[in-house]
CSV table of C-alpha atoms and ligand atoms in Angstrom, one decimal:
chain,number,residue,atom,x,y,z
A,242,UNK,CA,0.2,-0.2,0.0
A,243,UNK,CA,1.7,3.0,-1.0
A,244,UNK,CA,1.4,5.5,2.1
A,245,UNK,CA,3.4,8.1,0.7
A,246,UNK,CA,4.7,10.3,-2.1
A,247,UNK,CA,7.0,11.9,-2.7
A,248,UNK,CA,5.6,14.6,-5.5
A,249,UNK,CA,9.0,16.4,-7.5
A,250,UNK,CA,9.0,20.2,-9.1
A,251,UNK,CA,11.6,21.2,-11.3
A,252,UNK,CA,10.7,24.3,-13.4
A,253,UNK,CA,13.8,24.7,-14.8
A,254,UNK,CA,14.1,21.4,-16.7
A,255,UNK,CA,10.5,22.3,-17.5
A,256,UNK,CA,10.9,25.5,-19.3
A,257,UNK,CA,13.0,23.3,-22.2
A,258,UNK,CA,11.6,22.7,-23.7
A,259,UNK,CA,12.6,19.6,-26.3
A,260,UNK,CA,14.7,18.2,-24.2
A,261,UNK,CA,12.2,18.2,-21.0
A,262,UNK,CA,12.7,14.3,-21.8
A,263,UNK,CA,16.4,13.6,-21.7
A,264,UNK,CA,16.2,15.9,-18.6
A,265,UNK,CA,14.1,14.2,-16.2
A,266,UNK,CA,15.9,10.9,-17.7
A,267,UNK,CA,19.2,11.9,-16.2
A,268,UNK,CA,17.3,13.4,-13.0
A,269,UNK,CA,15.8,10.0,-12.9
A,270,UNK,CA,18.7,8.6,-13.0
A,271,UNK,CA,20.3,10.4,-10.7
A,272,UNK,CA,17.5,9.8,-7.8
A,273,UNK,CA,17.4,6.1,-8.6
A,274,UNK,CA,21.6,5.9,-7.8
A,275,UNK,CA,20.8,7.9,-4.7
A,276,UNK,CA,18.1,6.2,-3.9
A,277,UNK,CA,19.7,2.1,-4.6
A,278,UNK,CA,19.6,1.8,-0.8
A,279,UNK,CA,16.3,2.0,-0.3
A,280,UNK,CA,15.0,1.0,-3.5
A,281,UNK,CA,12.5,-2.0,-2.4
A,282,UNK,CA,10.7,0.2,-0.9
A,283,UNK,CA,10.3,2.6,-3.4
A,284,UNK,CA,8.5,3.0,-7.2
A,285,UNK,CA,9.4,5.7,-9.5
A,286,UNK,CA,6.7,7.0,-11.5
A,287,UNK,CA,6.2,9.0,-14.3
A,288,UNK,CA,5.7,12.8,-15.3
A,289,UNK,CA,2.4,14.1,-14.4
A,290,UNK,CA,2.1,17.9,-15.3
A,291,UNK,CA,5.1,18.9,-14.6
A,292,UNK,CA,6.4,16.7,-11.4
A,293,UNK,CA,7.9,14.0,-11.0
A,294,UNK,CA,6.4,10.9,-8.6
A,295,UNK,CA,8.1,8.3,-6.1
A,296,UNK,CA,5.6,6.8,-4.5
A,297,UNK,CA,6.4,5.6,-1.0
A,298,UNK,CA,5.3,1.8,-1.8
A,299,UNK,CA,5.9,0.3,2.5
A,300,UNK,CA,6.2,1.3,5.7
A,301,UNK,CA,9.1,2.8,6.4
A,302,UNK,CA,10.7,3.9,9.4
A,303,UNK,CA,11.2,7.2,9.8
A,304,UNK,CA,14.1,7.9,9.1
A,305,UNK,CA,14.4,5.8,6.4
A,306,UNK,CA,12.3,8.7,5.3
A,307,UNK,CA,14.5,11.2,6.6
A,308,UNK,CA,17.4,10.2,4.9
A,309,UNK,CA,14.9,10.2,1.5
A,310,UNK,CA,13.5,13.4,1.7
A,311,UNK,CA,17.8,14.3,2.7
A,312,UNK,CA,18.9,13.0,-0.3
A,313,UNK,CA,16.1,13.9,-2.2
A,314,UNK,CA,16.7,17.6,-1.4
A,315,UNK,CA,20.5,17.6,-2.6
A,316,UNK,CA,19.5,16.6,-5.7
A,317,UNK,CA,20.4,19.4,-9.0
A,318,UNK,CA,17.2,20.4,-11.5
A,319,UNK,CA,14.8,19.3,-8.3
A,320,UNK,CA,13.5,23.2,-7.7
A,321,UNK,CA,11.2,21.6,-4.5
A,322,UNK,CA,9.3,18.5,-3.5
A,323,UNK,CA,5.9,18.0,-0.9
A,324,UNK,CA,6.2,14.7,1.0
A,325,UNK,CA,2.0,14.2,0.3
A,326,UNK,CA,0.5,12.0,2.9
A,327,UNK,CA,-2.4,9.6,0.6
A,328,UNK,CA,-5.5,8.1,1.6
A,329,UNK,CA,-8.3,5.8,-0.5
A,330,UNK,CA,-10.7,8.0,-2.3
A,331,UNK,CA,-13.4,8.2,-0.5
A,332,UNK,CA,-14.7,11.9,1.0
A,333,UNK,CA,-14.9,10.0,4.4
A,334,UNK,CA,-11.1,9.3,4.1
A,335,UNK,CA,-9.9,11.9,2.7
A,336,UNK,CA,-11.7,14.0,5.0
A,337,UNK,CA,-10.0,11.9,8.3
A,338,UNK,CA,-6.1,12.1,6.0
A,339,UNK,CA,-7.0,16.1,5.6
A,340,UNK,CA,-7.7,16.6,9.3
A,341,UNK,CA,-4.5,14.0,10.3
A,342,UNK,CA,-2.0,15.5,7.7
A,343,UNK,CA,-2.7,19.5,9.0
A,344,UNK,CA,-2.6,18.6,12.5
A,345,UNK,CA,0.7,18.1,12.1
A,346,UNK,CA,0.9,21.8,11.1
A,347,UNK,CA,-1.8,23.5,13.4
A,348,UNK,CA,0.9,26.1,16.0
A,349,UNK,CA,1.9,27.6,12.9
A,350,UNK,CA,-1.3,29.2,11.4
A,351,UNK,CA,-4.1,30.0,11.5
A,352,UNK,CA,-6.1,30.8,7.8
A,353,UNK,CA,-6.2,28.4,5.8
A,354,UNK,CA,-8.0,26.8,2.0
A,355,UNK,CA,-8.6,23.6,0.8
A,356,UNK,CA,-7.4,23.1,-2.7
A,357,UNK,CA,-9.1,20.0,-3.5
A,358,UNK,CA,-8.7,18.3,-7.5
A,359,UNK,CA,-11.1,15.1,-8.9
A,360,UNK,CA,-9.0,13.8,-10.7
A,361,UNK,CA,-10.9,10.2,-10.8
A,362,UNK,CA,-14.5,11.4,-12.0
A,363,UNK,CA,-16.1,8.3,-10.7
A,364,UNK,CA,-15.5,9.1,-7.0
A,365,UNK,CA,-19.4,11.0,-6.8
A,366,UNK,CA,-18.0,13.6,-5.8
A,367,UNK,CA,-16.8,16.5,-6.8
A,368,UNK,CA,-13.9,19.5,-6.2
A,369,UNK,CA,-16.3,21.8,-4.5
A,370,UNK,CA,-17.5,19.1,-2.5
A,371,UNK,CA,-14.2,18.7,-0.9
A,372,UNK,CA,-13.5,22.0,-0.2
A,373,UNK,CA,-16.9,22.5,1.7
A,374,UNK,CA,-16.1,18.8,3.7
A,375,UNK,CA,-12.5,19.3,4.5
A,376,UNK,CA,-12.7,23.3,5.0
A,377,UNK,CA,-15.6,22.1,8.0
A,378,UNK,CA,-14.0,19.7,9.5
A,379,UNK,CA,-10.5,21.6,9.8
A,380,UNK,CA,-12.1,24.0,11.0
A,381,UNK,CA,-14.2,22.6,12.9
A,382,UNK,CA,-11.5,20.1,14.6
A,383,UNK,CA,-8.9,22.4,14.8
A,384,UNK,CA,-10.3,25.6,15.2
A,385,UNK,CA,-9.1,27.3,11.9
A,386,UNK,CA,-10.7,29.3,9.9
A,387,UNK,CA,-11.6,29.3,6.2
A,388,UNK,CA,-9.1,31.9,3.9
A,389,UNK,CA,-9.8,31.9,0.0
A,390,UNK,CA,-8.2,34.7,-0.8
A,391,UNK,CA,-5.1,35.4,2.3
A,392,UNK,CA,-4.5,32.3,3.5
A,393,UNK,CA,-2.0,30.9,5.7
A,394,UNK,CA,-2.0,27.9,5.3
A,395,UNK,CA,-2.7,25.8,2.1
A,396,UNK,CA,-3.6,22.1,2.3
A,397,UNK,CA,-3.7,20.3,-1.2
A,398,UNK,CA,-5.5,17.6,-2.1
A,399,UNK,CA,-6.3,15.4,-5.7
A,400,UNK,CA,-8.3,12.3,-6.3
A,401,UNK,CA,-6.3,10.1,-8.2
A,402,UNK,CA,-7.4,6.7,-9.5
A,403,UNK,CA,-6.7,4.6,-6.9
A,404,UNK,CA,-5.2,6.8,-3.7
A,405,UNK,CA,-6.4,10.1,-3.1
A,406,UNK,CA,-2.9,12.9,-2.6
A,407,UNK,CA,-2.9,15.4,0.7
A,408,UNK,CA,-0.2,17.7,1.0
A,409,UNK,CA,1.0,21.1,1.9
A,410,UNK,CA,4.9,22.7,2.6
A,411,UNK,CA,6.5,22.6,-0.4
A,412,UNK,CA,10.6,21.4,0.6
A,413,UNK,CA,13.0,23.3,-1.1
A,414,UNK,CA,15.5,21.4,-3.2
A,415,UNK,CA,18.5,22.6,-4.4
A,416,UNK,CA,17.7,23.5,-7.7
A,417,UNK,CA,20.2,23.2,-10.9
A,418,UNK,CA,20.2,20.9,-13.6
A,419,UNK,CA,19.6,17.6,-13.3
A,420,UNK,CA,23.9,16.3,-12.9
A,421,UNK,CA,25.5,14.7,-16.2
A,422,UNK,CA,22.7,16.9,-18.6
A,423,UNK,CA,25.8,19.8,-19.3
A,424,UNK,CA,28.4,16.6,-19.9
A,425,UNK,CA,31.7,16.1,-18.2
A,426,UNK,CA,35.2,18.3,-16.5
A,427,UNK,CA,37.4,17.5,-14.5
A,428,UNK,CA,37.3,20.2,-11.0
A,429,UNK,CA,41.0,20.9,-9.2
A,430,UNK,CA,39.6,20.6,-5.9
A,431,UNK,CA,42.6,21.0,-3.3
A,432,UNK,CA,41.9,21.2,0.5
A,433,UNK,CA,40.0,24.9,1.0
A,434,UNK,CA,37.0,26.6,0.6
A,435,UNK,CA,36.9,27.7,-2.7
A,436,UNK,CA,37.0,25.6,-5.0
A,437,UNK,CA,34.7,22.5,-2.6
A,438,UNK,CA,31.9,24.9,-3.4
A,439,UNK,CA,32.8,25.8,-7.0
A,440,UNK,CA,32.3,21.8,-7.7
A,441,UNK,CA,29.5,21.9,-6.7
A,442,UNK,CA,28.5,25.1,-8.0
A,443,UNK,CA,29.8,23.7,-11.2
A,444,UNK,CA,27.6,19.8,-10.3
A,445,UNK,CA,24.7,22.2,-10.2
A,446,UNK,CA,25.0,23.4,-13.6
A,447,UNK,CA,24.9,19.6,-14.6
A,448,UNK,CA,28.5,19.2,-14.8
A,449,UNK,CA,29.4,15.6,-14.5
A,450,UNK,CA,32.8,15.7,-12.5
A,451,UNK,CA,35.8,13.9,-11.4
A,452,UNK,CA,38.1,15.8,-9.2
A,453,UNK,CA,41.9,15.8,-8.9
A,454,UNK,CA,44.0,16.6,-6.0
A,455,UNK,CA,47.4,17.6,-6.6
A,456,UNK,CA,50.1,16.3,-3.4
A,457,UNK,CA,52.6,16.7,-1.9
A,458,UNK,CA,53.5,13.6,0.3
A,459,UNK,CA,55.7,12.9,1.7
A,460,UNK,CA,56.3,16.9,2.4
A,461,UNK,CA,52.6,17.9,3.7
A,462,UNK,CA,50.8,15.2,5.6
A,463,UNK,CA,49.3,12.1,3.9
A,464,UNK,CA,46.2,14.1,6.3
A,465,UNK,CA,45.9,16.1,3.4
A,466,UNK,CA,45.1,13.4,1.0
A,467,UNK,CA,42.5,12.2,4.1
A,468,UNK,CA,41.3,15.6,4.1
A,469,UNK,CA,40.3,16.0,-0.1
A,470,UNK,CA,38.4,13.2,0.3
A,471,UNK,CA,36.4,14.0,3.4
A,472,UNK,CA,35.4,16.9,1.2
A,473,UNK,CA,34.9,14.8,-2.7
A,474,UNK,CA,32.8,12.6,-0.2
A,475,UNK,CA,30.6,15.6,1.0
A,476,UNK,CA,30.1,16.6,-2.2
A,477,UNK,CA,29.0,12.6,-3.4
A,478,UNK,CA,25.1,14.4,-1.3
A,479,UNK,CA,25.2,16.4,-4.9
A,480,UNK,CA,27.2,13.5,-7.8
A,481,UNK,CA,26.3,10.0,-5.9
A,482,UNK,CA,30.3,9.1,-7.3
A,483,UNK,CA,33.1,10.9,-8.0
A,484,UNK,CA,35.8,9.5,-9.2
A,485,UNK,CA,39.3,10.9,-7.3
A,486,UNK,CA,42.3,11.6,-9.1
A,487,UNK,CA,45.4,12.0,-6.4
A,488,UNK,CA,48.5,13.8,-7.9
A,489,UNK,CA,52.0,14.2,-6.6
A,490,UNK,CA,53.7,16.7,-7.2
A,491,UNK,CA,57.0,17.3,-6.0
A,492,UNK,CA,58.7,15.6,-8.2
A,493,UNK,CA,57.3,19.5,-10.6
A,494,UNK,CA,58.0,21.6,-7.8
A,495,UNK,CA,61.0,20.6,-7.1
A,496,UNK,CA,62.0,21.2,-10.6
A,497,UNK,CA,60.7,25.0,-10.6
A,498,UNK,CA,62.8,26.1,-7.3
A,499,UNK,CA,65.7,24.9,-8.5
A,500,UNK,CA,65.8,26.5,-12.6
A,501,UNK,CA,63.0,28.7,-12.7
A,502,UNK,CA,62.8,32.9,-10.8
A,503,UNK,CA,61.5,31.7,-8.0
A,504,UNK,CA,58.7,34.8,-8.5
A,505,UNK,CA,56.6,32.6,-10.5
A,506,UNK,CA,57.0,29.1,-9.0
A,507,UNK,CA,52.5,29.1,-8.2
A,508,UNK,CA,52.4,30.5,-11.8
A,509,UNK,CA,54.7,27.6,-13.6
A,510,UNK,CA,53.3,25.3,-10.7
A,511,UNK,CA,49.5,25.9,-12.1
A,512,UNK,CA,51.1,26.4,-15.6
A,513,UNK,CA,51.3,22.5,-14.9
A,514,UNK,CA,48.4,21.7,-13.1
A,515,UNK,CA,46.1,22.4,-16.0
A,516,UNK,CA,48.2,20.5,-19.1
A,517,UNK,CA,48.1,17.8,-16.6
A,518,UNK,CA,44.3,18.5,-15.9
A,519,UNK,CA,43.3,18.2,-20.3
A,520,UNK,CA,45.1,14.7,-20.3
A,521,UNK,CA,42.5,13.6,-17.1
A,522,UNK,CA,39.8,15.7,-18.7
A,523,UNK,CA,41.0,13.9,-22.8
A,524,UNK,CA,40.9,10.2,-20.7
A,525,UNK,CA,38.0,10.7,-18.9
A,526,UNK,CA,36.1,12.1,-22.0
A,527,UNK,CA,35.6,16.0,-19.8
A,528,UNK,CA,35.7,19.1,-21.8
A,529,UNK,CA,36.1,21.4,-19.1
A,530,UNK,CA,38.4,22.2,-16.1
A,531,UNK,CA,37.0,24.0,-13.1
A,532,UNK,CA,39.4,26.1,-11.1
A,533,UNK,CA,38.5,27.3,-7.6
A,534,UNK,CA,40.0,31.5,-8.5
A,535,UNK,CA,38.6,34.1,-7.6
A,536,UNK,CA,38.9,37.6,-8.3
A,537,UNK,CA,41.4,40.0,-6.3
A,538,UNK,CA,41.1,37.5,-3.5
A,539,UNK,CA,44.6,36.9,-2.9
A,540,UNK,CA,47.2,39.1,-4.5
A,541,UNK,CA,48.4,37.2,-7.2
A,542,UNK,CA,44.9,35.7,-8.2
A,543,UNK,CA,45.1,39.3,-10.8
A,544,UNK,CA,44.5,38.9,-14.2
A,545,UNK,CA,47.1,39.3,-15.4
A,546,UNK,CA,48.1,36.1,-13.8
A,547,UNK,CA,44.4,33.8,-14.4
A,548,UNK,CA,46.0,35.3,-18.4
A,549,UNK,CA,49.6,33.6,-18.3
A,550,UNK,CA,48.6,30.7,-16.2
A,551,UNK,CA,45.4,29.7,-17.9
A,552,UNK,CA,47.5,30.2,-21.4
A,553,UNK,CA,49.1,27.2,-20.6
A,554,UNK,CA,46.4,24.7,-22.2
A,555,UNK,CA,43.6,25.1,-25.1
A,556,UNK,CA,40.8,23.6,-23.1
A,557,UNK,CA,38.4,25.5,-21.7
A,558,UNK,CA,39.0,27.4,-17.9
A,559,UNK,CA,35.5,27.2,-15.9
A,560,UNK,CA,35.8,29.3,-12.3
A,561,UNK,CA,32.5,29.5,-11.1
A,562,UNK,CA,33.7,31.5,-8.3
A,563,UNK,CA,35.3,34.8,-9.8
A,564,UNK,CA,32.8,36.9,-8.5
A,565,UNK,CA,31.6,35.9,-6.5
A,566,UNK,CA,33.4,37.9,-3.1
A,567,UNK,CA,34.6,35.6,0.1
A,568,UNK,CA,31.3,36.2,2.0
A,569,UNK,CA,28.8,34.0,-0.1
A,570,UNK,CA,31.5,31.5,-0.4
A,571,UNK,CA,31.8,30.8,2.8
A,572,UNK,CA,27.0,30.9,2.7
A,573,UNK,CA,27.5,28.4,0.8
A,574,UNK,CA,30.3,25.7,1.9
A,575,UNK,CA,28.1,26.3,5.1
A,576,UNK,CA,25.1,25.7,3.1
A,577,UNK,CA,26.7,22.4,1.5
A,578,UNK,CA,28.5,21.1,4.2
A,579,UNK,CA,32.0,21.7,3.4
A,580,UNK,CA,33.4,24.1,5.0
A,581,UNK,CA,34.1,22.5,8.3
A,582,UNK,CA,36.4,20.1,6.7
A,583,UNK,CA,38.4,23.1,4.8
A,584,UNK,CA,38.6,24.6,7.8
A,585,UNK,CA,40.4,21.8,9.5
A,586,UNK,CA,44.5,22.7,10.0
A,587,UNK,CA,46.7,20.8,7.0
A,588,UNK,CA,49.5,21.8,4.5
A,589,UNK,CA,48.5,22.2,1.0
A,590,UNK,CA,51.4,21.8,-2.4
A,591,UNK,CA,50.7,25.2,-2.3
A,592,UNK,CA,50.9,27.1,1.2
A,593,UNK,CA,55.1,25.5,1.3
A,594,UNK,CA,56.3,26.4,-1.5
A,595,UNK,CA,55.1,29.8,-1.8
A,596,UNK,CA,57.7,32.1,-2.8
A,597,UNK,CA,58.7,35.3,-0.2
A,598,UNK,CA,57.4,38.4,-3.1
A,599,UNK,CA,55.3,35.9,-6.0
A,600,UNK,CA,54.6,37.9,-8.6
A,601,UNK,CA,51.1,40.1,-9.5
A,602,UNK,CA,51.3,41.2,-12.3
A,603,UNK,CA,52.8,38.0,-14.1
A,604,UNK,CA,53.7,39.2,-17.9
A,605,UNK,CA,53.4,36.3,-20.6
A,606,UNK,CA,56.6,36.6,-22.4
A,607,UNK,CA,59.2,36.1,-19.6
A,608,UNK,CA,56.3,33.0,-18.0
A,609,UNK,CA,56.8,31.3,-21.7
A,610,UNK,CA,60.5,32.2,-20.8
A,611,UNK,CA,60.8,30.3,-17.5
A,612,UNK,CA,59.0,27.4,-19.2
A,613,UNK,CA,62.0,26.4,-21.3
A,614,UNK,CA,63.4,26.2,-18.9
A,615,UNK,CA,61.9,23.0,-17.8
A,616,UNK,CA,60.7,19.7,-19.5
A,617,UNK,CA,57.0,20.2,-19.1
A,618,UNK,CA,56.2,17.2,-21.6
A,619,UNK,CA,58.2,14.4,-19.5
A,620,UNK,CA,56.7,16.1,-15.6
A,621,UNK,CA,53.5,16.0,-17.0
A,622,UNK,CA,53.5,12.4,-18.3
A,623,UNK,CA,56.4,11.6,-15.7
A,624,UNK,CA,53.6,13.2,-12.9
A,625,UNK,CA,51.0,11.3,-14.6
A,626,UNK,CA,51.7,7.3,-14.0
A,627,UNK,CA,52.5,8.0,-11.5
A,628,UNK,CA,48.9,9.3,-10.2
A,629,UNK,CA,46.4,7.0,-8.6
A,630,UNK,CA,42.6,7.3,-9.1
A,631,UNK,CA,40.3,6.4,-6.2
A,632,UNK,CA,35.5,6.1,-6.4
A,633,UNK,CA,34.3,7.9,-3.4
A,634,UNK,CA,30.5,6.3,-2.5
A,635,UNK,CA,28.5,9.1,-0.7
A,636,UNK,CA,27.1,5.6,-0.4
A,637,UNK,CA,31.3,5.0,1.9
A,638,UNK,CA,32.8,5.2,5.6
A,639,UNK,CA,33.7,8.9,5.9
A,640,UNK,CA,37.4,8.3,5.7
A,641,UNK,CA,39.4,9.6,9.7
A,642,UNK,CA,40.9,12.7,9.9
A,643,UNK,CA,43.1,12.5,12.8
A,644,UNK,CA,44.8,14.7,13.3
B,809,ATP,P1,40.7,27.2,-2.7
B,809,ATP,O1,40.0,27.6,-1.2
B,809,ATP,O2,40.1,26.3,-3.9
B,809,ATP,O3,42.7,26.1,-2.5
B,809,ATP,P2,42.7,29.7,-2.9
B,809,ATP,O4,41.5,30.7,-3.0
B,809,ATP,O5,43.1,28.9,-1.6
B,809,ATP,O6,41.7,28.7,-3.2
B,809,ATP,P3,44.6,29.3,-5.1
B,809,ATP,O7,45.4,28.4,-3.6
B,809,ATP,O8,45.2,30.0,-5.2
B,809,ATP,O9,43.1,29.6,-4.6
B,809,ATP,O10,43.8,28.3,-5.4
B,809,ATP,C1,43.7,28.8,-7.3
B,809,ATP,C2,42.5,27.0,-7.5
B,809,ATP,O11,43.2,26.4,-7.8
B,809,ATP,C3,41.9,26.6,-6.4
B,809,ATP,O12,40.9,26.8,-5.9
B,809,ATP,C4,42.0,25.2,-7.3
B,809,ATP,O13,41.0,24.9,-7.7
B,809,ATP,C5,43.4,25.9,-8.1
B,809,ATP,N1,44.1,24.6,-6.7
B,809,ATP,C6,44.4,24.9,-6.2
B,809,ATP,N2,46.0,23.8,-5.9
B,809,ATP,C7,45.5,23.3,-5.6
B,809,ATP,C8,46.1,21.9,-5.0
B,809,ATP,N3,46.8,21.9,-4.8
B,809,ATP,N4,44.8,20.6,-5.8
B,809,ATP,C9,44.5,20.7,-7.1
B,809,ATP,N5,44.2,22.3,-7.7
B,809,ATP,C10,44.4,23.3,-6.7
B,810,MG,MG1,44.7,26.8,-2.1
């Protein structure tokens, strides 16, 4: 017996006209993957009038229902959803369930309206009859007043073929587009605050992400890698499974330190990171790189430096944070749950490598001259051979971070 139904709304997808089918298909695929552990409880049904239904077909423990709700909330492409109660199609059942449903919110409103729709024409009463009966029961039993023009609380009732849906409060989703509908990208993920946010934003525009992290183990502690794994794990809330490349860059840093102008160290390292990113993109069939650069956030994040870095690759480099201020980035990091992990102490690959006075306005010609002092092909290919990959899934246990 169906006892609850999630009614999922997706305005943005809905607006997509002929692409709509593809988008919904991808969204459902993503949802099925995320909810795979609970598949015995669930029945995915087709969209009805701009909404998609997930029926809960078995009695379900409260904690599992909550977990399902959390997973749906975090699925890109969903603007909001209702958790509808269900009951039979007789007037008695509808009235009883409506009062029971509304009772949960009794402290939150004074006036209400019943918005009823009878899709099943065989029931022997019409939408107005439902409105009248349920309206008077709620007024009487819960001591509230009907207000059809400006109600504090709206109760929706839909009498369908075999059951009636009763629902009221919309739970906001994160919106955006279903992961995978915009193609694939490689997200450059440090252990900082910014890149997990830029990775999330890319996912939320429909990009399927593979993450790449550059580390200097053993010069930096192995915990710096655990931290990145924890960040990736948080991001699996939005994209069920993420492949993470772990790329050791100590050899590259040593070569740069030995042969080039120390003021350009970071720019040269970043250039090589982008080149490695491109190779990974080719392997993963990705069409862009995503970074957490934000203009002017630190002295070195200037247009000149971004240009001198980006010039190293012909790949599209997406910078979702470029025009966001730090406050906004931190708010998002808190919202998506990465902030607390990002602020754990760690030593990162670039931190230990930062020169005393980094270049803030790199001249491309000079950068290229310095690049010529390195055997970049060799460094890129040698490093790639040492890269490892892990696949992190939303159902995995969190890696431990030991201080
Ligand atoms: P974040 O908070 O993401 O570390 P940031 O403000 O500290 O960003 P930078 O350290 O200058 O800025 O790095 C800019 C971007 O370069 C990062 O957002 C990230 O996309 C990429 N990046 C930097 N270091 C690494 C790394 N070790 N591994 C992967 N990507 C990195
Ligand atoms: Mg950083």
